[in-house]
CSV table of N, CA, C and O in Angstrom, one decimal:
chain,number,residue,atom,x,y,z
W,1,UNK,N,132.0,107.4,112.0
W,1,UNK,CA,131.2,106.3,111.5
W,1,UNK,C,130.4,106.7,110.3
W,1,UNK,O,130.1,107.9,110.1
W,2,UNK,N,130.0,105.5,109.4
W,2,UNK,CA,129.5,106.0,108.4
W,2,UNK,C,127.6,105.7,108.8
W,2,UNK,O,127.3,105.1,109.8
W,3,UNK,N,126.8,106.2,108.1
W,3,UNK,CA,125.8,106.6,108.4
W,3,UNK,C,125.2,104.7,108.5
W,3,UNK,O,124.5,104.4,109.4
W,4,UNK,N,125.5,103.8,107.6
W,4,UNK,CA,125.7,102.8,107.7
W,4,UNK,C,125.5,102.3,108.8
W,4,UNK,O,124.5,101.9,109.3
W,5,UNK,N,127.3,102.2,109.6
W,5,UNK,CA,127.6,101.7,110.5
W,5,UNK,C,127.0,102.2,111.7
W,5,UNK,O,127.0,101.5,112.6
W,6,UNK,N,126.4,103.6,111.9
W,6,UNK,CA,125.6,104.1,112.6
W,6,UNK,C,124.4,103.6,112.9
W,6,UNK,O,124.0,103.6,114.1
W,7,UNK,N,123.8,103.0,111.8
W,7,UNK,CA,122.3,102.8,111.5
W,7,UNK,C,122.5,101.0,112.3
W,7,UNK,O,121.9,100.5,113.3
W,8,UNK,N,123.3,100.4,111.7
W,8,UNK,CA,123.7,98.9,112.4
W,8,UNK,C,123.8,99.4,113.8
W,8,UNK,O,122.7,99.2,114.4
W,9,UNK,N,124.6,100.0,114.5
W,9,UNK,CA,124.9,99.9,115.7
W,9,UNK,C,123.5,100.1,116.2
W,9,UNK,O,122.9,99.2,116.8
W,10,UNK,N,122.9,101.2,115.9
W,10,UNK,CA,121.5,101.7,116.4
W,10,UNK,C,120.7,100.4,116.6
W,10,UNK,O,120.1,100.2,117.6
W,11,UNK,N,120.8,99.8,115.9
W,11,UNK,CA,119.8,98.4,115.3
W,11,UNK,C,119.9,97.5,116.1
W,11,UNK,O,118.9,96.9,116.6
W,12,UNK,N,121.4,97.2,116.5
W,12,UNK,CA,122.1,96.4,117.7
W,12,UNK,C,121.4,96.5,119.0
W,12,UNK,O,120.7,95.8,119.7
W,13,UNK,N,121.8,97.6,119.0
W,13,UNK,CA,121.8,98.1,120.3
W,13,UNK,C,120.5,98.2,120.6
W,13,UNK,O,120.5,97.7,121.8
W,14,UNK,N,119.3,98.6,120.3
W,14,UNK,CA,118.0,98.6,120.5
W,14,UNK,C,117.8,97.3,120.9
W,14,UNK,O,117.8,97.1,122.1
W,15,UNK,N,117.7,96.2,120.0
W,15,UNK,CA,117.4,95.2,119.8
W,15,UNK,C,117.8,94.1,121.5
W,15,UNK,O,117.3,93.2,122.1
W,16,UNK,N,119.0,94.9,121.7
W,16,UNK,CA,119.6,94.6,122.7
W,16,UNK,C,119.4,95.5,124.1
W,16,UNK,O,120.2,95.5,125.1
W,17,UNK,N,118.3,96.2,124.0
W,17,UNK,CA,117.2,97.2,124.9
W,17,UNK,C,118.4,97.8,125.7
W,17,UNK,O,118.4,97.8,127.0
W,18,UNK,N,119.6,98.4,124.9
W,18,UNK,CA,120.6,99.2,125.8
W,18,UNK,C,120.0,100.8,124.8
W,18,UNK,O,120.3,101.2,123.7
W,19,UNK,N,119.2,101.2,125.5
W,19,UNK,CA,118.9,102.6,124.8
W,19,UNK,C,119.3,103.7,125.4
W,19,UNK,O,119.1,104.8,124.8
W,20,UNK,N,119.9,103.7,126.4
W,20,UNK,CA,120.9,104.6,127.2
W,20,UNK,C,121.9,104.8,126.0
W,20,UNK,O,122.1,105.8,125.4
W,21,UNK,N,122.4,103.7,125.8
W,21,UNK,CA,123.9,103.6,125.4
W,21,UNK,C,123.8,104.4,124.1
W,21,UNK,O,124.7,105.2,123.8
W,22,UNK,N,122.2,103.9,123.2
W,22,UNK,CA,122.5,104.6,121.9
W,22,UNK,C,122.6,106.1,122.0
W,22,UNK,O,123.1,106.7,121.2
W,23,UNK,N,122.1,106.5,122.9
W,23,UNK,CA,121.9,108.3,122.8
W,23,UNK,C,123.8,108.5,123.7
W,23,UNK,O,124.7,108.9,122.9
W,24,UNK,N,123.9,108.4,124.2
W,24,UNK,CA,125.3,108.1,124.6
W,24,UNK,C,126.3,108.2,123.8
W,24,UNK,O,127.0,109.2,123.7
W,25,UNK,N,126.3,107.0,122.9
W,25,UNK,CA,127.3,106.6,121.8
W,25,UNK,C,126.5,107.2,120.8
W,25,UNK,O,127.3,108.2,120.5
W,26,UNK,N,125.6,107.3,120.0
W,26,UNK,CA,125.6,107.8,119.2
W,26,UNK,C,124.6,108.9,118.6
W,26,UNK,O,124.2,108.9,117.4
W,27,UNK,N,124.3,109.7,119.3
W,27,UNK,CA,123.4,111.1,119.4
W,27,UNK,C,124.2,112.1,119.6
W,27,UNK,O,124.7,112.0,120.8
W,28,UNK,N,124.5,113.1,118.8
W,28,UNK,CA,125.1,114.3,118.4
W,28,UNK,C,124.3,114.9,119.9
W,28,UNK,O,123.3,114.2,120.3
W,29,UNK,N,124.5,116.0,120.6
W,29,UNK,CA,124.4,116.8,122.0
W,29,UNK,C,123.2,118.0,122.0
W,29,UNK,O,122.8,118.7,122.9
W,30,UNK,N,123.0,117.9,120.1
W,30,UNK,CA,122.5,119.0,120.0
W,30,UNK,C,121.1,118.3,119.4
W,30,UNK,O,120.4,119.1,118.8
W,31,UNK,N,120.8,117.0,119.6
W,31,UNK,CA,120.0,115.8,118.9
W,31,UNK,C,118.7,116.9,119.1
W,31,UNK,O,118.6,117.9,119.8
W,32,UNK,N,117.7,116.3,117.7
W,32,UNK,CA,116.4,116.9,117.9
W,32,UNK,C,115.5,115.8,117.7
W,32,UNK,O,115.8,115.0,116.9
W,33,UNK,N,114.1,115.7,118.4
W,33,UNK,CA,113.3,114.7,118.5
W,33,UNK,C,111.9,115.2,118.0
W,33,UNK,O,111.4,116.2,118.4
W,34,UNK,N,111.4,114.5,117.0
W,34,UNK,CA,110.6,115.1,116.6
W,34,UNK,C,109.2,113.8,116.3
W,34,UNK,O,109.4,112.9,115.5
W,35,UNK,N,107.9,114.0,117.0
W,35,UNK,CA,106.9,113.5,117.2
W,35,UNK,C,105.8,113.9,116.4
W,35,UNK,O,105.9,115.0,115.9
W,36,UNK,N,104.8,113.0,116.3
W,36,UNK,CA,103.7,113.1,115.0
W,36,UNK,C,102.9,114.2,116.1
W,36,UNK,O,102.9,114.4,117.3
W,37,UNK,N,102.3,114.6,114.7
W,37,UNK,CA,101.0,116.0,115.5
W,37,UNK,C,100.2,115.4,116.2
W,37,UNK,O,99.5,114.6,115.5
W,38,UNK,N,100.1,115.5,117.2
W,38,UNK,CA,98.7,115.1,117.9
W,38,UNK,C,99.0,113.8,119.2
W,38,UNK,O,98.1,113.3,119.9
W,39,UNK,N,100.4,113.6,119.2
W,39,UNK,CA,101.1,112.7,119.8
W,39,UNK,C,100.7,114.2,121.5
W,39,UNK,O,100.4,115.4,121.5
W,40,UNK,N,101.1,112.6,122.8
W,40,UNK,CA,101.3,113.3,123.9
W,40,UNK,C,102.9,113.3,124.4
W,40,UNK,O,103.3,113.2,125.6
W,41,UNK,N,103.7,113.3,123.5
W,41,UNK,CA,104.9,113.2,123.7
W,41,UNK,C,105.6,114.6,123.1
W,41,UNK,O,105.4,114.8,121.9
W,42,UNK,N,106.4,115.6,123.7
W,42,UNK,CA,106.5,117.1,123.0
W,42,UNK,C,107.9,116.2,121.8
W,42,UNK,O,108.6,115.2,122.0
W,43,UNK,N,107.9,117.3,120.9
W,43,UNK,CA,109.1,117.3,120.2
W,43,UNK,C,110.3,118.3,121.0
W,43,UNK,O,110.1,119.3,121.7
W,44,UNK,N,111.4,117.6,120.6
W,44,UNK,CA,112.5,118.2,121.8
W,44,UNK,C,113.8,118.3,121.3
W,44,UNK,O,114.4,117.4,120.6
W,45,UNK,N,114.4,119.5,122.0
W,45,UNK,CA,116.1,119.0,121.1
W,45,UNK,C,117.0,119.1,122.7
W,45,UNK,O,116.9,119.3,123.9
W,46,UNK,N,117.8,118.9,121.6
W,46,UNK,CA,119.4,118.5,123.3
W,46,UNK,C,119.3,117.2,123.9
W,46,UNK,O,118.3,116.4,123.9
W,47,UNK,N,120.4,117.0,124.5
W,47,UNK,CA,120.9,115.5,125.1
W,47,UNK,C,119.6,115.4,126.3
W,47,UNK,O,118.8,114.6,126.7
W,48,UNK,N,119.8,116.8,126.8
W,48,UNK,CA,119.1,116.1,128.7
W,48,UNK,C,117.6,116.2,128.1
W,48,UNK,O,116.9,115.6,128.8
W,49,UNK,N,117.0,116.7,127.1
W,49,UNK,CA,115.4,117.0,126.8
W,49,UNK,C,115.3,115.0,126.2
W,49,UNK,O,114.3,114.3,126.7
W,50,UNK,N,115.9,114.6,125.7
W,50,UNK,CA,116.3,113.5,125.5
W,50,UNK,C,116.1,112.5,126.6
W,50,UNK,O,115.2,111.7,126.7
W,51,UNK,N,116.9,112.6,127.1
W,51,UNK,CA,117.3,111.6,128.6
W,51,UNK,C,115.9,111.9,128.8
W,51,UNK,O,115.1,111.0,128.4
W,52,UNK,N,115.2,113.1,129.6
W,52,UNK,CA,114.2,113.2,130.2
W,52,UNK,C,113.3,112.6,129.8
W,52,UNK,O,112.7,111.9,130.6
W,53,UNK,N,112.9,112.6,127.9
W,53,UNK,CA,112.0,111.5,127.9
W,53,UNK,C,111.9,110.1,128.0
W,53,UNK,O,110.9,109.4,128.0
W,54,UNK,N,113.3,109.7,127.9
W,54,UNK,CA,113.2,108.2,128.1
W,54,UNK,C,113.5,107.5,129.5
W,54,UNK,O,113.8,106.3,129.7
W,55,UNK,N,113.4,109.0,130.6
W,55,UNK,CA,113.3,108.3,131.8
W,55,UNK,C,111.8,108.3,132.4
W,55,UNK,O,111.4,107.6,133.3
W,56,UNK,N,111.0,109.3,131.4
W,56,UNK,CA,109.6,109.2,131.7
W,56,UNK,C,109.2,107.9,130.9
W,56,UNK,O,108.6,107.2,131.7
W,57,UNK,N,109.3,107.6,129.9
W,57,UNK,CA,109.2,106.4,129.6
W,57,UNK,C,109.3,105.2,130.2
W,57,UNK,O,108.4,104.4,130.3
W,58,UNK,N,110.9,104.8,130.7
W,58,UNK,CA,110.9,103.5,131.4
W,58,UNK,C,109.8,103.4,133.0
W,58,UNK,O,109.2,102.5,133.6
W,59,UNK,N,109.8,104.8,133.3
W,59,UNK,CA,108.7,104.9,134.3
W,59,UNK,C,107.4,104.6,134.0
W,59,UNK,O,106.9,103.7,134.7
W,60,UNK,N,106.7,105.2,133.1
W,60,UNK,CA,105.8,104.4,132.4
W,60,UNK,C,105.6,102.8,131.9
W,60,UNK,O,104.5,102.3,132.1
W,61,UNK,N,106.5,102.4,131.4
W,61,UNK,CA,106.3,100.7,130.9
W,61,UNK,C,106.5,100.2,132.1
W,61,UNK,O,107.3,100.6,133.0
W,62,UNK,N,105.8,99.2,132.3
W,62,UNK,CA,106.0,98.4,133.4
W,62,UNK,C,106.6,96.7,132.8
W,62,UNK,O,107.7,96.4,133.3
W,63,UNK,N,106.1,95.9,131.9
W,63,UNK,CA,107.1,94.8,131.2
W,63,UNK,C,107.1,95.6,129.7
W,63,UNK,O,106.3,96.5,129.4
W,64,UNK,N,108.1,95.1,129.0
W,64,UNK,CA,107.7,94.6,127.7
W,64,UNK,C,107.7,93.6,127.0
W,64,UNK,O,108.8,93.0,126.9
W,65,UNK,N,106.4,93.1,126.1
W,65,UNK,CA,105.9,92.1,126.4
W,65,UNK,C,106.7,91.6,125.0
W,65,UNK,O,107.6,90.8,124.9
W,66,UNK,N,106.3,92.2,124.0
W,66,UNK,CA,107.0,91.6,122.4
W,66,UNK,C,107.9,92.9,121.8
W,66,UNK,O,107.4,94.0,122.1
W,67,UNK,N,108.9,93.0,121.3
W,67,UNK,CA,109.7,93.9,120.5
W,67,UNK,C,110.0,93.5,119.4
W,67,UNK,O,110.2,92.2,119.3
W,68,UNK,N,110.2,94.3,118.0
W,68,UNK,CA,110.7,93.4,116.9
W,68,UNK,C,111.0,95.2,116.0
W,68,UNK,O,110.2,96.0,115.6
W,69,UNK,N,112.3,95.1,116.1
W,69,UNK,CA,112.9,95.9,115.4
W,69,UNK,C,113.2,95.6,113.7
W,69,UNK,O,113.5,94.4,113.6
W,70,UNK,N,113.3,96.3,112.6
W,70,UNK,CA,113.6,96.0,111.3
W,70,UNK,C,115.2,96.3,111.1
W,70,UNK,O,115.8,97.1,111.8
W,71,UNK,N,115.5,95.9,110.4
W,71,UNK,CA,117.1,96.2,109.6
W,71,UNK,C,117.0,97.3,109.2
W,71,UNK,O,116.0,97.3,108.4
W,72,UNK,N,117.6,98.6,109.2
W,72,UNK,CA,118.3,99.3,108.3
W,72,UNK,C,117.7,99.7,107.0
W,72,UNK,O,117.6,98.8,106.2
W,73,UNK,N,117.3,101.0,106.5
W,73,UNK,CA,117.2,101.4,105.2
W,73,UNK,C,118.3,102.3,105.0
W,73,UNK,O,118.0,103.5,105.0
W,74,UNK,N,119.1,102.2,104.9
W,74,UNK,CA,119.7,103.8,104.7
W,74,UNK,C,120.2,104.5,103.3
W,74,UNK,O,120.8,103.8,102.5
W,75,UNK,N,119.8,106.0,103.0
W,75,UNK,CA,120.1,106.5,101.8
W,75,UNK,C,120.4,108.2,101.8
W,75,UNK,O,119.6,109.1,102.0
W,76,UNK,N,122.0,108.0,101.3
W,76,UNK,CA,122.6,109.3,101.9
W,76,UNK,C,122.9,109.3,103.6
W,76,UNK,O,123.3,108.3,104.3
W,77,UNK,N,122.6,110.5,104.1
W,77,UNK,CA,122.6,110.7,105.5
W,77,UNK,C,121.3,110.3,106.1
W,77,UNK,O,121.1,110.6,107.3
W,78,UNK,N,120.5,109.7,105.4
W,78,UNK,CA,119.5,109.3,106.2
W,78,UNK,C,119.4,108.0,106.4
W,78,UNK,O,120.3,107.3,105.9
W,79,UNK,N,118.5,107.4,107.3
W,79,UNK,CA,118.0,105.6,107.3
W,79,UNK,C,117.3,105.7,108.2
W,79,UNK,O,117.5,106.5,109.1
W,80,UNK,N,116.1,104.7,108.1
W,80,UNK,CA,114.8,104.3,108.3
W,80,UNK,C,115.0,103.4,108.9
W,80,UNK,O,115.9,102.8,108.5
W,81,UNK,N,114.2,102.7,110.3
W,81,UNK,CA,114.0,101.3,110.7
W,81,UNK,C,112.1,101.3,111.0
W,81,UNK,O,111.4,102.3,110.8
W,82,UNK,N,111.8,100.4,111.4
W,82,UNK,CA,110.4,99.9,112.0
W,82,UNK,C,110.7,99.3,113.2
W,82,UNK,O,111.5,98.3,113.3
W,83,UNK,N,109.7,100.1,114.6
W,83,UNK,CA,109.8,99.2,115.5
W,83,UNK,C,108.2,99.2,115.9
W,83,UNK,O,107.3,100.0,115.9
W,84,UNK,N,108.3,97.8,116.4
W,84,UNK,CA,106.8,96.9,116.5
W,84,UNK,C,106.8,96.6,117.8
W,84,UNK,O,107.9,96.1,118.1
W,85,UNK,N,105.9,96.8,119.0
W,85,UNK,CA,106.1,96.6,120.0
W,85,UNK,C,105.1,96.2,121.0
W,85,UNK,O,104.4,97.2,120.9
W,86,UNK,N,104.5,95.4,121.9
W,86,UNK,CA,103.9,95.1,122.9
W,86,UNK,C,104.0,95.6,124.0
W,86,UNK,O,105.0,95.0,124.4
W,87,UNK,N,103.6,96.6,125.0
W,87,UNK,CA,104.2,97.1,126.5
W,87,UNK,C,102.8,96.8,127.1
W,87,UNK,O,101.6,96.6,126.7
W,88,UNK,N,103.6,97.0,128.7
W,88,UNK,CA,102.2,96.6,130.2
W,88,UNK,C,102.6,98.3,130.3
W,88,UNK,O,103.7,98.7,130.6
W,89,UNK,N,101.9,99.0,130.0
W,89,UNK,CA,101.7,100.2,130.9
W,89,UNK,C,101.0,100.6,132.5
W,89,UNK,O,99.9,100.4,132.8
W,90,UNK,N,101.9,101.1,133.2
W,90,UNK,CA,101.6,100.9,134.7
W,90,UNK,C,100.1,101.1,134.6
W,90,UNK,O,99.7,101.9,133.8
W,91,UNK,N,99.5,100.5,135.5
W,91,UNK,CA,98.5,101.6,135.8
W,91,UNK,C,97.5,100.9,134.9
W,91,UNK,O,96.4,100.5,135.3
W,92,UNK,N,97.9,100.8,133.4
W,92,UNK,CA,96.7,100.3,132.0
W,92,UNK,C,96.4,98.7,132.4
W,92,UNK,O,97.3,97.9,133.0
W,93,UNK,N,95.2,98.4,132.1
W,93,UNK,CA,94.8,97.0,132.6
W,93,UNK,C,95.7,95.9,131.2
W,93,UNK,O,96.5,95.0,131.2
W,94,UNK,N,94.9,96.5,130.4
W,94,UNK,CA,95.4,95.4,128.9
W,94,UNK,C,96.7,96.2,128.1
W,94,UNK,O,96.5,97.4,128.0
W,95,UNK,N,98.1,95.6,127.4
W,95,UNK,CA,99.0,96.1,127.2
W,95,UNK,C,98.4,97.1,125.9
W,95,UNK,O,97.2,97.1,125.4
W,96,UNK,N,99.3,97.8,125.6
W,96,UNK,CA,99.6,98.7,123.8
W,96,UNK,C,100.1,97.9,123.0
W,96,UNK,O,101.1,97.2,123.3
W,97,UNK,N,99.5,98.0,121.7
W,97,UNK,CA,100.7,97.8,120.6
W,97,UNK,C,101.7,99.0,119.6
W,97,UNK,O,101.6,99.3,118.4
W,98,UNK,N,102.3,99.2,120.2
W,98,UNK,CA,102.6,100.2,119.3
W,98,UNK,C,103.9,99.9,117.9
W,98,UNK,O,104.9,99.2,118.0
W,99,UNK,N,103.3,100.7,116.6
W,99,UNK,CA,103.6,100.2,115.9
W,99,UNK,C,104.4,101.2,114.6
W,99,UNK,O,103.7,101.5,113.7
W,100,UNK,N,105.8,101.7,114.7
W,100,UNK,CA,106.4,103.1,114.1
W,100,UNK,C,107.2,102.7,113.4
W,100,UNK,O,107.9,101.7,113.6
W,101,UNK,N,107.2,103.8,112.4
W,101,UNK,CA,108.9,104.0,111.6
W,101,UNK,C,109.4,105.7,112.0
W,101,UNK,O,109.0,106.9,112.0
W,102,UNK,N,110.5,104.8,112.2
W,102,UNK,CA,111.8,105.7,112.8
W,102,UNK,C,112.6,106.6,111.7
W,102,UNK,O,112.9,106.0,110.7
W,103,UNK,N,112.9,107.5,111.6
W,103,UNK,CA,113.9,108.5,110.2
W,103,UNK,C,114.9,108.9,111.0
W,103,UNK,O,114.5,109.6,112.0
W,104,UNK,N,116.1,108.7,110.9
W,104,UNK,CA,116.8,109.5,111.8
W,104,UNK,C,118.1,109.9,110.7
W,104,UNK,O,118.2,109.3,109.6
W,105,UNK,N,118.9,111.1,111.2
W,105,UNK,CA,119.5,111.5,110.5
W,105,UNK,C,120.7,111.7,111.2
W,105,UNK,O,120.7,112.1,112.3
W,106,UNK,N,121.9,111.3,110.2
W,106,UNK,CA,123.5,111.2,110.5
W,106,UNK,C,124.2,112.0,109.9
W,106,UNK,O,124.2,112.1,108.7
W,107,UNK,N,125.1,112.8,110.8
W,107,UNK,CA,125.9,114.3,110.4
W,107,UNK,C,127.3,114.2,111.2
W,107,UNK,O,127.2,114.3,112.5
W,108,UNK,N,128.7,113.8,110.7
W,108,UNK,CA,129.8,113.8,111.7
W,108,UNK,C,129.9,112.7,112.5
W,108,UNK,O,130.4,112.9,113.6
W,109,UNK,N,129.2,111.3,112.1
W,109,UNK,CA,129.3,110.0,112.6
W,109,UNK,C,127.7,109.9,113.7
W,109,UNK,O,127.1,108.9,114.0
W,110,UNK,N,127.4,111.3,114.0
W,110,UNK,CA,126.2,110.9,115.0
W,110,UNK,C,125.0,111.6,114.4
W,110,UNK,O,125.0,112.4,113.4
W,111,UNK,N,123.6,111.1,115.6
W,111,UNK,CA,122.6,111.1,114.6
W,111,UNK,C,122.2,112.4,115.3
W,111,UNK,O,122.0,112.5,116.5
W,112,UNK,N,122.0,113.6,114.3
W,112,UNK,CA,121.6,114.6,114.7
W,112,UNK,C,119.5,115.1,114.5
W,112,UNK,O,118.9,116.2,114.7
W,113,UNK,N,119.0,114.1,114.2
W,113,UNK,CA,117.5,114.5,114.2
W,113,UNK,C,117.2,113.0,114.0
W,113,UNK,O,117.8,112.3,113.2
W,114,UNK,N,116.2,112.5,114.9
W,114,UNK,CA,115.2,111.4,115.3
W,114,UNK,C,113.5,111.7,114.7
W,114,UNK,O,112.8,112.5,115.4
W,115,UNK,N,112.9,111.1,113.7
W,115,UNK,CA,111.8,112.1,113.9
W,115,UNK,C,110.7,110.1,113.6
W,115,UNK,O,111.0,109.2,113.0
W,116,UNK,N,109.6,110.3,114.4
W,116,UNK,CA,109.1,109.0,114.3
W,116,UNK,C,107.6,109.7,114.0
W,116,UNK,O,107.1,110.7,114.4
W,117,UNK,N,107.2,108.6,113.0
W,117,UNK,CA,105.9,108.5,112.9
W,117,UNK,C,105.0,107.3,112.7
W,117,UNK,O,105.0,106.3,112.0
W,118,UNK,N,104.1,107.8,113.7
W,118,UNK,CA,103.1,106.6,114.1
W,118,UNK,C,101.6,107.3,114.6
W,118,UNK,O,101.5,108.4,115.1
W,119,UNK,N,100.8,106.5,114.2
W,119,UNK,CA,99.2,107.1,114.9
W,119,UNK,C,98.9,107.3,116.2
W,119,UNK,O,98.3,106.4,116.7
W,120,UNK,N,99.2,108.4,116.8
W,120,UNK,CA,98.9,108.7,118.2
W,120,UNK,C,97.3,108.4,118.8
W,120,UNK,O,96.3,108.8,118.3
W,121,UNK,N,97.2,107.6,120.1
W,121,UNK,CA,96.2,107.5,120.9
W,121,UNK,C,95.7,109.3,121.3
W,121,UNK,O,96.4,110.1,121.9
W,122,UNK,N,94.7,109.3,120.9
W,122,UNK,CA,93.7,110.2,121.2
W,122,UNK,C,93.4,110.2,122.2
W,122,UNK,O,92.4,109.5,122.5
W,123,UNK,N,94.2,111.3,123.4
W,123,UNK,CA,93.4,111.1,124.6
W,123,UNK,C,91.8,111.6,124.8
W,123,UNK,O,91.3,111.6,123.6
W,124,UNK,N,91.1,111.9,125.7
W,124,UNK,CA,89.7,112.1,125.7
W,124,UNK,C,90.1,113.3,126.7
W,124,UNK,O,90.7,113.1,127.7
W,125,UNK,N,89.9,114.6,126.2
W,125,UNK,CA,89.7,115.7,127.0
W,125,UNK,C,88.7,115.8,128.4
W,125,UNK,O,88.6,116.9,129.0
């Protein structure tokens, strides 16, 4: 696939909250995930470092409340989206809004580096 058609599917598929399927179908094995400094989320590479975080995740969210993903930037092997989001975090009284752009990078039809940035919540030591 072309980095394009990559970036569409990705888009799809999010939007259609199947995010299994995208690291599945289209994340290279050797994927690297890469988080803003000061985030409580580690940066990570490989499929299962992957999986792991987005099973700590769905464990974490309890609804989600609004999503709104953007179309597609893409240039060269790269492309950008924006995702806007509302979640009930277990446990948290009033939801998050969290609010990122996504860079992800396509090599051999799959995306081999994920790197997102957004303003990390400051925990309180």
């Amino acid at each position: 696939m072309t980095t394009q058609e990559v970036a569409n599917q990705l888009v799809k598929l999010c939007r259609e909250g199947k995010f299994e399927q995208v690291l599945t179908e289209l994340y290279a094995p050797d994927i690297m995930s890469v988080e803003p400094e000061g985030s409580t989320w580690p940066t990570v590479q490989g499929m299962a470092q992957i999986m792991k975080k987005g099973e700590i995740w769905t464990k974490m969210v309890e609804e989600v409340l609004e999503s709104e993903i953007s179309e597609p930037i893409v240039a060269d092997t790269f492309f950008s989206i924006t995702m806007k989001s509302r979640v009930k975090i277990k446990d948290v009284s009033e939801p998050i809004r969290m609010d990122e752009v996504c860079v992800y990078q396509v090599r051999d039809g799959k995306v081999v580096l994920e790197q997102f940035f957004y303003q990390p919540v400051m925990q309180e030591a």
